Coordinates of N, CA and C in Angstrom, one line a residue:
Chain A
G1 N -31.7 7.4 -14.3 CA -30.3 7.0 -14.5 C -30.0 6.1 -15.7
A2 N -28.7 5.9 -16.2 CA -28.5 5.3 -17.0 C -28.6 3.4 -16.8
V3 N -28.9 2.8 -17.9 CA -28.9 1.5 -17.5 C -27.9 0.5 -18.3
V4 N -27.3 -0.1 -17.5 CA -26.5 -1.2 -18.0 C -27.0 -2.6 -17.6
S5 N -27.2 -3.3 -18.8 CA -27.7 -4.6 -18.8 C -26.7 -5.7 -18.8
Q6 N -27.1 -6.8 -18.0 CA -26.0 -8.0 -18.3 C -26.7 -9.4 -18.7
H7 N -26.1 -10.0 -19.7 CA -27.0 -11.3 -19.7 C -25.9 -12.5 -20.1
P8 N -25.8 -13.6 -19.7 CA -27.3 -14.1 -19.0 C -26.9 -13.5 -17.4
S9 N -27.7 -13.8 -16.4 CA -28.1 -13.5 -15.0 C -27.1 -14.5 -14.4
W10 N -27.4 -15.7 -14.7 CA -26.7 -17.0 -14.1 C -26.5 -18.1 -15.3
V11 N -25.6 -18.6 -15.0 CA -25.0 -19.7 -16.0 C -24.3 -21.0 -15.1
I12 N -24.9 -22.1 -15.3 CA -24.3 -23.3 -15.0 C -23.3 -23.9 -16.4
C13 N -22.6 -24.1 -16.1 CA -21.8 -25.0 -17.3 C -20.6 -26.0 -16.9
K14 N -20.5 -27.0 -17.7 CA -19.4 -28.1 -17.4 C -18.1 -27.7 -17.7
S15 N -17.3 -28.2 -16.9 CA -15.8 -27.8 -17.1 C -15.2 -27.9 -18.3
G16 N -14.3 -27.1 -19.0 CA -14.1 -27.2 -20.4 C -14.5 -26.4 -21.4
T17 N -16.0 -26.1 -20.8 CA -16.8 -25.4 -22.1 C -16.3 -24.0 -21.6
S18 N -16.8 -22.9 -22.7 CA -16.5 -21.6 -22.7 C -18.2 -20.9 -22.6
V19 N -17.9 -20.0 -22.3 CA -18.8 -19.3 -21.7 C -18.9 -17.4 -21.8
K20 N -20.1 -17.1 -22.7 CA -19.9 -15.7 -22.9 C -20.9 -14.7 -22.2
I21 N -20.2 -13.8 -21.5 CA -21.1 -12.8 -20.8 C -21.2 -11.5 -21.5
E22 N -22.5 -11.1 -21.9 CA -22.6 -9.7 -22.6 C -23.0 -8.6 -21.6
C23 N -22.7 -7.5 -21.8 CA -22.8 -6.0 -21.2 C -23.0 -5.2 -22.2
R24 N -24.6 -4.5 -22.1 CA -24.7 -3.4 -22.7 C -25.2 -1.9 -22.1
S25 N -24.8 -1.0 -22.5 CA -25.2 0.0 -22.1 C -26.4 0.5 -23.1
L26 N -27.7 0.6 -22.3 CA -29.1 0.7 -23.3 C -29.4 1.8 -23.7
D27 N -28.8 3.2 -22.7 CA -29.4 4.5 -23.1 C -28.2 5.7 -23.5
F28 N -27.0 5.0 -23.2 CA -25.9 5.6 -23.4 C -24.8 5.2 -24.3
Q29 N -23.8 6.0 -24.5 CA -22.6 5.2 -25.3 C -21.7 5.3 -24.5
A30 N -20.7 4.0 -24.0 CA -19.9 3.9 -23.3 C -18.6 3.5 -23.9
T31 N -17.3 4.3 -24.3 CA -16.1 4.0 -24.9 C -15.4 3.1 -24.2
T32 N -15.7 3.2 -22.6 CA -14.9 2.1 -21.6 C -16.1 1.7 -20.9
M33 N -16.1 0.1 -20.7 CA -16.6 -0.6 -20.0 C -15.2 -1.3 -19.1
F34 N -16.0 -1.5 -17.9 CA -14.8 -2.6 -16.8 C -15.8 -3.8 -16.5
W35 N -14.8 -4.7 -16.4 CA -15.4 -6.2 -16.1 C -14.6 -6.3 -14.7
Y36 N -15.6 -7.0 -13.6 CA -15.1 -6.8 -12.2 C -15.2 -8.6 -12.0
R37 N -14.7 -9.1 -11.2 CA -14.9 -10.5 -10.5 C -14.9 -10.3 -9.1
Q38 N -16.4 -10.9 -8.5 CA -16.2 -10.8 -7.2 C -16.6 -12.2 -6.3
F39 N -15.6 -12.5 -5.5 CA -16.2 -14.1 -5.2 C -17.0 -13.5 -3.6
P40 N -17.5 -14.4 -2.7 CA -18.3 -14.4 -1.8 C -17.8 -13.4 -0.6
K41 N -18.6 -12.4 -0.2 CA -18.1 -11.5 0.9 C -16.8 -10.9 0.8
Q42 N -16.5 -10.8 -0.6 CA -15.4 -10.2 -0.9 C -15.4 -8.5 -1.5
S43 N -14.7 -7.7 -2.0 CA -14.8 -6.7 -2.8 C -14.6 -7.1 -4.4
L44 N -14.9 -5.8 -5.1 CA -14.9 -6.2 -6.6 C -13.5 -6.2 -7.0
M45 N -13.2 -7.1 -7.6 CA -11.6 -7.0 -8.5 C -11.8 -6.8 -9.7
L46 N -11.2 -5.7 -10.1 CA -11.1 -5.2 -11.7 C -10.3 -6.0 -12.3
M47 N -10.7 -6.8 -13.4 CA -10.4 -7.6 -14.2 C -9.4 -6.9 -15.3
A48 N -10.2 -6.2 -15.9 CA -9.8 -5.6 -17.5 C -10.8 -4.5 -17.7
T49 N -10.0 -3.3 -18.4 CA -10.6 -2.3 -18.8 C -11.0 -2.5 -20.3
S50 N -12.5 -2.5 -21.0 CA -12.8 -2.8 -22.4 C -12.8 -1.6 -22.9
N51 N -12.1 -1.4 -23.9 CA -11.9 0.0 -24.8 C -12.3 -0.3 -26.0
E52 N -13.8 0.4 -26.7 CA -14.1 0.2 -27.7 C -13.3 0.3 -29.2
G53 N -13.1 -0.7 -29.9 CA -12.2 -0.6 -30.9 C -11.0 -0.9 -30.5
S54 N -10.6 -1.4 -29.5 CA -9.2 -1.4 -29.3 C -9.2 -3.0 -28.6
K55 N -7.8 -3.4 -28.3 CA -7.7 -4.4 -27.4 C -8.1 -4.2 -25.8
A56 N -8.7 -5.1 -24.9 CA -8.8 -4.7 -23.5 C -7.2 -4.3 -22.7
T57 N -7.4 -3.7 -22.0 CA -6.3 -3.6 -20.8 C -6.7 -4.5 -19.5
Y58 N -5.8 -5.3 -19.4 CA -6.0 -6.6 -18.1 C -5.2 -6.0 -17.3
E59 N -5.7 -6.4 -15.9 CA -5.1 -6.3 -14.7 C -3.9 -7.2 -14.5
Q60 N -3.1 -6.8 -13.9 CA -1.9 -8.1 -13.2 C -2.5 -9.2 -12.9
G61 N -2.0 -10.2 -13.3 CA -2.5 -11.4 -12.7 C -4.2 -12.0 -13.4
V62 N -4.1 -11.4 -14.3 CA -5.5 -11.6 -15.1 C -5.2 -12.6 -16.3
E63 N -5.2 -13.7 -16.8 CA -5.0 -14.4 -17.9 C -5.6 -13.8 -19.1
K64 N -5.5 -13.1 -20.1 CA -6.0 -12.6 -21.0 C -6.5 -13.6 -22.1
D65 N -5.6 -14.8 -22.1 CA -6.1 -15.7 -23.1 C -7.5 -16.7 -22.3
K66 N -7.6 -16.4 -21.1 CA -8.6 -17.2 -20.3 C -10.0 -16.7 -20.3
F67 N -9.6 -15.3 -20.2 CA -11.0 -13.9 -20.2 C -10.8 -13.3 -21.4
L68 N -11.5 -13.6 -22.6 CA -11.4 -12.7 -23.9 C -12.6 -11.5 -23.6
I69 N -12.1 -10.3 -23.7 CA -13.0 -9.3 -23.7 C -12.9 -8.9 -25.3
N70 N -13.9 -8.4 -26.0 CA -14.5 -7.7 -26.9 C -15.3 -6.8 -27.0
H71 N -15.1 -5.6 -27.6 CA -15.8 -4.5 -27.2 C -16.1 -3.7 -28.7
A72 N -16.8 -4.5 -29.3 CA -17.2 -4.2 -30.6 C -17.9 -2.7 -31.1
S73 N -18.5 -2.2 -30.1 CA -19.6 -1.5 -30.5 C -19.5 -0.4 -29.1
L74 N -20.0 0.6 -29.2 CA -20.3 1.5 -28.1 C -21.2 1.3 -27.1
T75 N -22.1 0.3 -27.6 CA -23.1 -0.4 -26.3 C -22.8 -1.8 -25.9
L76 N -21.8 -2.4 -26.5 CA -21.9 -3.7 -26.1 C -20.2 -4.2 -25.8
S77 N -20.1 -4.7 -24.8 CA -18.7 -5.5 -24.5 C -19.1 -6.9 -24.0
T78 N -18.3 -7.8 -24.4 CA -18.6 -9.3 -24.2 C -17.3 -9.8 -23.1
L79 N -17.5 -10.8 -22.3 CA -16.5 -11.5 -21.5 C -16.6 -12.8 -21.9
T80 N -15.4 -13.5 -22.4 CA -15.6 -14.8 -22.6 C -14.7 -15.6 -21.8
V81 N -15.3 -16.8 -21.0 CA -14.4 -17.5 -20.0 C -14.3 -18.7 -20.9
T82 N -12.9 -18.8 -21.4 CA -12.6 -20.0 -22.0 C -12.1 -21.2 -21.2
S83 N -12.5 -22.6 -21.9 CA -12.4 -23.3 -21.1 C -12.5 -23.6 -19.4
A84 N -13.6 -23.2 -19.0 CA -13.9 -22.7 -17.8 C -13.7 -24.0 -16.9
H85 N -13.1 -23.5 -15.8 CA -13.2 -24.7 -14.7 C -13.5 -24.4 -13.6
P86 N -13.7 -25.1 -12.5 CA -14.7 -25.1 -11.4 C -14.1 -23.4 -10.6
E87 N -13.0 -23.3 -10.4 CA -12.0 -22.1 -10.0 C -12.2 -21.0 -10.7
D88 N -13.0 -21.1 -11.8 CA -13.4 -19.8 -12.4 C -15.1 -19.6 -12.0
S89 N -15.6 -20.3 -11.2 CA -17.0 -20.0 -10.6 C -16.9 -18.7 -10.0
S90 N -17.7 -17.7 -10.1 CA -17.8 -16.4 -9.4 C -18.8 -15.4 -10.2
F91 N -18.9 -14.1 -9.7 CA -20.0 -13.4 -10.0 C -19.0 -12.3 -10.6
Y92 N -19.6 -12.4 -11.9 CA -18.8 -11.4 -12.7 C -19.8 -10.2 -12.8
I93 N -19.3 -9.1 -13.1 CA -20.1 -7.5 -13.1 C -19.4 -6.7 -14.0
C94 N -20.1 -6.0 -14.9 CA -19.6 -4.9 -15.7 C -20.1 -3.8 -15.3
S95 N -19.5 -2.8 -15.7 CA -19.7 -1.3 -15.4 C -19.5 -0.3 -16.5
A96 N -20.3 0.5 -16.9 CA -19.6 1.5 -17.8 C -19.6 2.9 -17.5
S97 N -19.3 4.2 -18.2 CA -19.5 5.5 -17.6 C -19.0 6.1 -18.9
E98 N -19.5 7.3 -18.9 CA -19.3 8.2 -20.1 C -17.7 8.5 -19.9
T99 N -17.6 8.7 -21.3 CA -16.0 9.0 -21.1 C -15.7 10.4 -20.5
G100 N -14.2 10.4 -19.8 CA -13.7 11.4 -19.3 C -14.3 12.1 -18.4
T101 N -15.2 11.3 -17.6 CA -15.7 11.9 -16.4 C -15.4 11.2 -15.3
Y102 N -15.5 11.7 -14.0 CA -15.4 11.0 -13.0 C -16.6 10.8 -12.3
N103 N -17.9 10.9 -13.3 CA -19.3 10.8 -12.5 C -19.7 9.2 -12.5
E104 N -20.5 9.1 -12.2 CA -21.0 7.8 -11.6 C -21.0 6.6 -12.6
Q105 N -20.4 5.5 -12.3 CA -20.4 4.0 -13.1 C -21.8 3.5 -13.0
F106 N -22.0 3.1 -14.0 CA -23.3 2.6 -14.3 C -23.0 1.0 -14.5
F107 N -23.6 0.1 -13.1 CA -23.5 -1.1 -13.0 C -24.1 -2.2 -13.8
G108 N -23.7 -3.1 -14.4 CA -24.7 -4.3 -14.7 C -25.1 -5.1 -13.6
P109 N -26.3 -6.0 -13.5 CA -26.7 -6.5 -12.5 C -26.1 -7.9 -12.1
G110 N -25.2 -8.0 -12.8 CA -24.0 -9.1 -12.6 C -24.5 -10.8 -13.2
T111 N -23.3 -11.3 -13.5 CA -23.6 -12.8 -13.7 C -23.1 -13.7 -12.8
R112 N -24.0 -14.6 -12.2 CA -23.1 -15.6 -11.6 C -22.7 -17.0 -12.2
L113 N -21.5 -17.3 -12.1 CA -21.3 -18.1 -13.1 C -20.7 -19.4 -12.2
T114 N -21.2 -20.7 -12.3 CA -21.0 -21.7 -11.6 C -20.3 -22.9 -12.4
V115 N -19.1 -23.6 -12.5 CA -18.8 -24.1 -13.5 C -18.4 -25.8 -12.6
L116 N -19.2 -26.7 -13.0 CA -19.6 -28.0 -12.5 C -18.1 -28.8 -12.5
Chain B
A1 N 0.2 0.2 -1.4 CA -0.5 0.5 -0.3 C -2.1 0.6 -1.0
Q2 N -3.1 0.1 0.0 CA -4.4 0.1 -0.5 C -4.8 1.6 -0.8
K3 N -5.5 1.7 -1.7 CA -5.7 3.1 -2.4 C -7.1 3.5 -1.3
I4 N -8.0 2.4 -1.3 CA -9.4 2.8 -0.3 C -9.1 1.9 0.6
T5 N -9.7 2.4 2.0 CA -9.6 1.7 3.2 C -11.0 1.6 3.9
Q6 N -11.3 0.4 4.1 CA -12.6 0.4 4.9 C -12.3 -0.6 6.1
T7 N -12.1 0.0 7.4 CA -11.7 -0.6 8.4 C -12.8 -1.3 9.0
Q8 N -14.2 -1.3 8.9 CA -15.2 -1.7 9.6 C -15.5 -3.0 8.7
P9 N -15.3 -4.3 8.8 CA -15.6 -5.5 8.1 C -17.2 -5.6 8.3
G10 N -18.1 -5.5 9.6 CA -19.2 -5.5 9.8 C -19.8 -4.3 10.7
M11 N -20.8 -3.8 10.4 CA -21.6 -2.9 11.4 C -22.8 -3.3 11.8
F12 N -23.3 -3.2 13.0 CA -24.7 -3.5 13.6 C -25.1 -2.1 13.8
V13 N -26.5 -1.5 13.6 CA -27.3 -0.6 13.8 C -28.7 -0.8 14.2
Q14 N -29.4 -0.1 14.9 CA -30.7 -0.3 15.4 C -31.4 0.4 14.3
E15 N -32.6 0.1 13.9 CA -33.6 0.7 13.0 C -33.7 1.9 13.6
K16 N -34.0 2.9 12.6 CA -33.9 4.4 12.9 C -32.8 5.2 13.4
E17 N -31.9 4.6 13.7 CA -30.9 5.3 14.4 C -29.9 5.7 13.2
A18 N -28.9 6.5 13.3 CA -27.7 7.0 12.2 C -26.6 6.0 12.6
V19 N -26.2 6.0 11.2 CA -24.8 5.2 11.2 C -23.7 5.5 10.5
T20 N -22.3 5.6 10.7 CA -21.5 6.1 9.7 C -20.3 4.9 9.4
L21 N -20.5 4.7 8.1 CA -19.7 4.0 7.6 C -18.1 4.5 7.1
D22 N -16.9 4.3 7.6 CA -15.7 4.8 7.5 C -15.3 4.3 6.1
C23 N -14.4 5.5 5.5 CA -13.7 5.2 4.5 C -12.4 6.2 4.4
T24 N -11.3 5.8 4.1 CA -10.1 6.6 4.0 C -9.3 6.2 2.6
Y25 N -8.5 6.9 2.0 CA -8.3 7.1 0.6 C -7.1 7.6 0.7
D26 N -6.4 7.3 -0.5 CA -4.9 7.5 -0.8 C -4.8 7.8 -2.3
T27 N -4.2 9.4 -2.5 CA -4.0 9.5 -3.8 C -3.1 10.6 -3.8
S28 N -2.4 11.0 -4.5 CA -1.8 12.1 -4.8 C -2.1 13.0 -6.2
D29 N -3.1 12.4 -6.7 CA -3.9 13.4 -7.6 C -4.7 14.4 -6.9
Q30 N -4.7 15.6 -7.7 CA -5.5 16.9 -7.1 C -7.1 16.5 -7.6
S31 N -7.3 15.9 -8.7 CA -8.5 15.9 -9.1 C -9.1 14.1 -9.0
Y32 N -9.9 14.0 -8.3 CA -10.4 12.6 -8.0 C -11.8 12.8 -8.0
G33 N -12.5 11.2 -7.7 CA -14.1 11.6 -7.5 C -14.3 10.3 -6.3
L34 N -15.2 10.6 -5.5 CA -15.3 9.6 -4.6 C -16.7 9.0 -4.4
F35 N -16.9 7.8 -4.3 CA -18.2 7.3 -4.6 C -18.6 6.2 -3.5
W36 N -19.9 5.8 -3.0 CA -20.4 4.9 -2.3 C -21.4 4.0 -3.0
Y37 N -21.1 2.6 -2.6 CA -22.3 1.9 -3.4 C -22.7 0.6 -2.5
K38 N -23.8 0.5 -2.6 CA -24.5 -0.5 -1.9 C -24.8 -1.8 -2.6
Q39 N -24.6 -2.6 -2.2 CA -24.5 -4.1 -2.7 C -25.3 -5.1 -1.9
P40 N -26.8 -5.0 -2.2 CA -27.9 -6.0 -1.4 C -27.4 -7.4 -1.7
S41 N -27.9 -8.5 -1.1 CA -27.7 -9.8 -1.1 C -27.8 -10.3 -2.7
S42 N -29.0 -9.6 -3.4 CA -29.2 -10.0 -4.8 C -28.1 -9.4 -5.9
G43 N -27.1 -8.8 -5.3 CA -25.7 -8.6 -6.0 C -25.5 -7.2 -6.7
E44 N -26.4 -6.6 -7.3 CA -26.5 -5.6 -7.9 C -25.8 -4.4 -7.1
M45 N -25.0 -3.6 -8.2 CA -24.6 -2.7 -7.1 C -25.1 -1.3 -7.4
I46 N -25.6 -0.5 -6.1 CA -26.5 0.6 -6.3 C -25.7 1.8 -6.0
F47 N -25.5 2.8 -6.9 CA -25.2 3.8 -6.7 C -25.7 4.9 -5.6
L48 N -25.0 5.2 -4.6 CA -25.7 6.2 -3.6 C -25.3 7.4 -3.5
I49 N -24.0 7.9 -3.5 CA -23.7 9.1 -3.6 C -22.2 9.5 -4.0
Y50 N -22.0 10.6 -4.7 CA -20.6 10.9 -5.1 C -20.2 12.2 -4.8
Q51 N -18.7 12.2 -4.3 CA -18.1 13.7 -4.0 C -16.9 14.0 -4.9
G52 N -16.9 15.2 -5.6 CA -15.7 15.2 -6.2 C -14.5 16.1 -5.4
S53 N -13.5 15.9 -5.8 CA -12.5 16.4 -5.0 C -12.4 18.0 -4.7
Y54 N -12.8 18.5 -5.9 CA -13.2 19.9 -5.4 C -14.6 20.7 -5.0
D55 N -15.4 19.5 -4.7 CA -16.6 19.9 -4.0 C -16.2 20.7 -2.9
E56 N -16.9 21.8 -2.4 CA -16.5 22.3 -1.4 C -17.9 21.9 -0.1
Q57 N -18.6 21.6 -0.4 CA -20.0 21.1 0.2 C -19.8 19.8 0.5
N58 N -20.1 19.2 1.3 CA -20.3 17.8 1.5 C -21.6 17.4 0.7
A59 N -21.5 16.0 -0.1 CA -22.5 15.7 -1.0 C -23.8 15.3 0.1
T60 N -25.0 15.2 -0.5 CA -26.2 14.7 0.4 C -26.9 13.9 -0.7
E61 N -27.5 13.0 -0.5 CA -28.7 12.3 -1.0 C -29.7 11.8 -0.6
G62 N -30.8 12.4 0.0 CA -31.6 11.7 0.8 C -31.2 11.4 2.1
R63 N -31.3 10.3 2.6 CA -31.1 9.9 3.8 C -29.4 9.8 3.9
Y64 N -28.6 9.7 2.8 CA -27.1 9.3 2.8 C -26.7 10.7 2.5
S65 N -25.5 11.0 3.4 CA -24.5 12.2 3.2 C -22.9 11.7 3.5
L66 N -22.0 12.4 2.6 CA -20.8 12.2 2.6 C -20.0 12.8 3.4
N67 N -19.4 12.8 4.5 CA -18.7 13.6 5.2 C -17.2 13.3 4.9
F68 N -17.1 14.6 4.0 CA -15.9 14.5 3.2 C -14.7 15.6 3.9
Q69 N -13.5 14.8 4.6 CA -12.4 15.7 5.2 C -11.2 15.8 4.0
K70 N -11.0 16.5 3.6 CA -9.9 16.2 2.3 C -8.7 16.3 3.0
A71 N -8.3 16.9 4.1 CA -7.1 16.9 4.5 C -6.8 15.7 5.3
R72 N -7.9 15.2 5.8 CA -7.6 13.8 6.3 C -7.9 12.6 5.6
K73 N -8.1 13.0 4.3 CA -8.6 12.0 3.2 C -9.4 10.9 3.6
S74 N -10.6 11.4 4.0 CA -11.6 10.6 4.5 C -12.3 10.8 3.9
A75 N -13.8 10.0 3.5 CA -14.8 10.3 3.1 C -15.9 9.2 3.5
N76 N -16.5 9.5 4.7 CA -17.3 8.4 5.5 C -18.6 9.0 5.2
L77 N -19.3 8.0 4.9 CA -20.7 7.5 4.5 C -21.6 7.7 5.9
V78 N -22.5 8.6 6.2 CA -23.3 8.5 6.9 C -25.1 8.4 6.6
I79 N -26.0 7.5 7.2 CA -26.9 6.9 6.7 C -27.7 7.3 8.0
S80 N -28.8 8.3 7.9 CA -29.9 8.7 9.0 C -30.9 7.5 8.9
A81 N -31.6 7.5 10.0 CA -32.7 7.0 10.4 C -32.7 5.4 9.6
S82 N -32.0 4.8 9.8 CA -31.6 3.5 9.3 C -33.0 2.6 9.2
Q83 N -33.1 1.8 7.8 CA -34.1 1.0 7.9 C -33.6 -0.4 7.4
L84 N -34.6 -1.3 7.5 CA -34.4 -2.8 7.6 C -33.7 -3.2 6.3
G85 N -34.2 -2.1 5.2 CA -33.6 -2.7 3.9 C -32.4 -1.9 3.4
D86 N -31.8 -1.4 4.6 CA -30.2 -0.9 4.4 C -29.3 -2.0 4.6
S87 N -30.0 -2.9 5.3 CA -29.2 -4.1 5.5 C -28.2 -4.5 4.1
A88 N -27.2 -4.5 3.9 CA -26.4 -4.5 2.9 C -24.7 -4.5 2.9
M89 N -24.1 -4.9 2.0 CA -22.7 -4.5 1.8 C -22.7 -3.0 1.4
Y90 N -21.4 -2.3 1.7 CA -21.5 -0.9 1.3 C -20.0 -0.7 0.9
F91 N -19.6 -0.2 -0.3 CA -18.3 -0.3 -0.9 C -18.2 1.3 -1.0
C92 N -17.0 1.8 -0.6 CA -16.2 2.9 -1.0 C -15.3 2.7 -2.2
A93 N -15.2 4.0 -3.4 CA -14.4 3.6 -4.1 C -14.0 5.0 -4.8
M94 N -13.0 5.1 -5.5 CA -12.3 6.2 -5.9 C -12.0 6.2 -7.5
R95 N -12.1 7.2 -8.0 CA -11.5 7.3 -9.4 C -10.5 8.5 -9.5
E96 N -9.3 8.2 -10.2 CA -8.2 9.2 -9.9 C -8.3 9.5 -11.5
G97 N -7.9 10.8 -12.0 CA -7.9 11.2 -13.2 C -6.3 11.3 -14.1
S98 N -5.2 11.1 -13.3 CA -4.0 11.6 -13.7 C -3.8 10.5 -14.9
T99 N -4.2 9.2 -14.7 CA -3.9 8.2 -16.0 C -4.8 8.7 -17.3
G100 N -6.1 9.5 -17.0 CA -6.8 9.2 -18.0 C -8.0 8.5 -18.3
S101 N -7.6 7.5 -17.8 CA -8.7 6.3 -17.8 C -9.6 6.2 -16.5
Y102 N -9.4 6.7 -15.8 CA -10.5 7.0 -14.5 C -10.9 5.5 -14.1
I103 N -9.7 4.8 -14.1 CA -9.8 3.5 -13.4 C -10.4 3.6 -12.0
P104 N -11.5 2.9 -11.5 CA -12.0 2.9 -10.2 C -11.5 1.7 -9.5
T105 N -11.3 2.1 -8.2 CA -10.8 1.5 -7.2 C -11.8 1.1 -6.2
F106 N -11.9 -0.1 -5.6 CA -13.0 -0.2 -4.4 C -12.2 -0.5 -3.2
G107 N -12.7 -0.3 -2.1 CA -12.4 -1.1 -0.9 C -12.9 -2.3 -0.7
R108 N -12.7 -2.8 0.6 CA -12.9 -4.4 0.7 C -14.6 -4.3 1.1
G109 N -15.4 -3.3 1.5 CA -16.8 -3.5 1.8 C -16.6 -3.3 3.3
T110 N -17.8 -2.9 3.8 CA -18.5 -3.1 5.2 C -20.2 -3.6 4.8
S111 N -20.0 -4.4 5.7 CA -21.5 -5.6 6.1 C -22.2 -4.6 7.0
L112 N -23.2 -4.1 6.6 CA -24.4 -3.3 7.7 C -25.4 -4.0 7.6
I113 N -25.7 -4.5 9.0 CA -26.9 -5.2 9.5 C -27.8 -4.4 10.3
V114 N -29.0 -4.1 9.7 CA -29.9 -2.8 10.7 C -30.7 -3.9 11.2
H115 N -30.9 -4.0 12.7 CA -31.8 -5.0 13.6 C -32.9 -4.1 13.8
P116 N -34.2 -4.7 14.3 CA -35.3 -3.8 14.8 C -35.0 -3.6 16.1

């Protein structure tokens, strides 16, 4: 199956710093990628839909100035957590799928962010 | 209203026995896709099985089968011959086609523990 990579797999940072997480589709082109946040023992919460070449669509309650999403190419989307605070500590997962299908989403391995 | 409902927060099953994880969904779309994912403690989301709304036969993938009852709007996952490695969180998800963006919706998940 198709592979989606995420980098870094984990990161620890100080409060107030910004952290960038990359999501890449390695062997297919993804017009659309999704960014999720997951708290321990909870479900995935969709944060935003990342569209190549246009602005991301954020879910209600997600601060777009806090979570900057850039989808500059058909294989790369980035999520930047700006001025991170301890409450931003979470597991962030991206996924990608080929456009216009109900088919399988391919998930990245996730990034565990800890803000001290 | 929740679009995906998983009523079992936790399930226990003995090794080699079969187990059914429940999932009901809510949609007014005629075209949609249903998915099951496994998330072990490492965090990655592993695709297990897919059922399209127009598929007449229940989907099967090895030890996994999806009991699709369209009239009841249920898509239960059946794991046969459970193995210790099946212990994980299991998420049911749906993608609807009416918006054209195929945004996925996840249930809250079921924690499955397989004991010897």
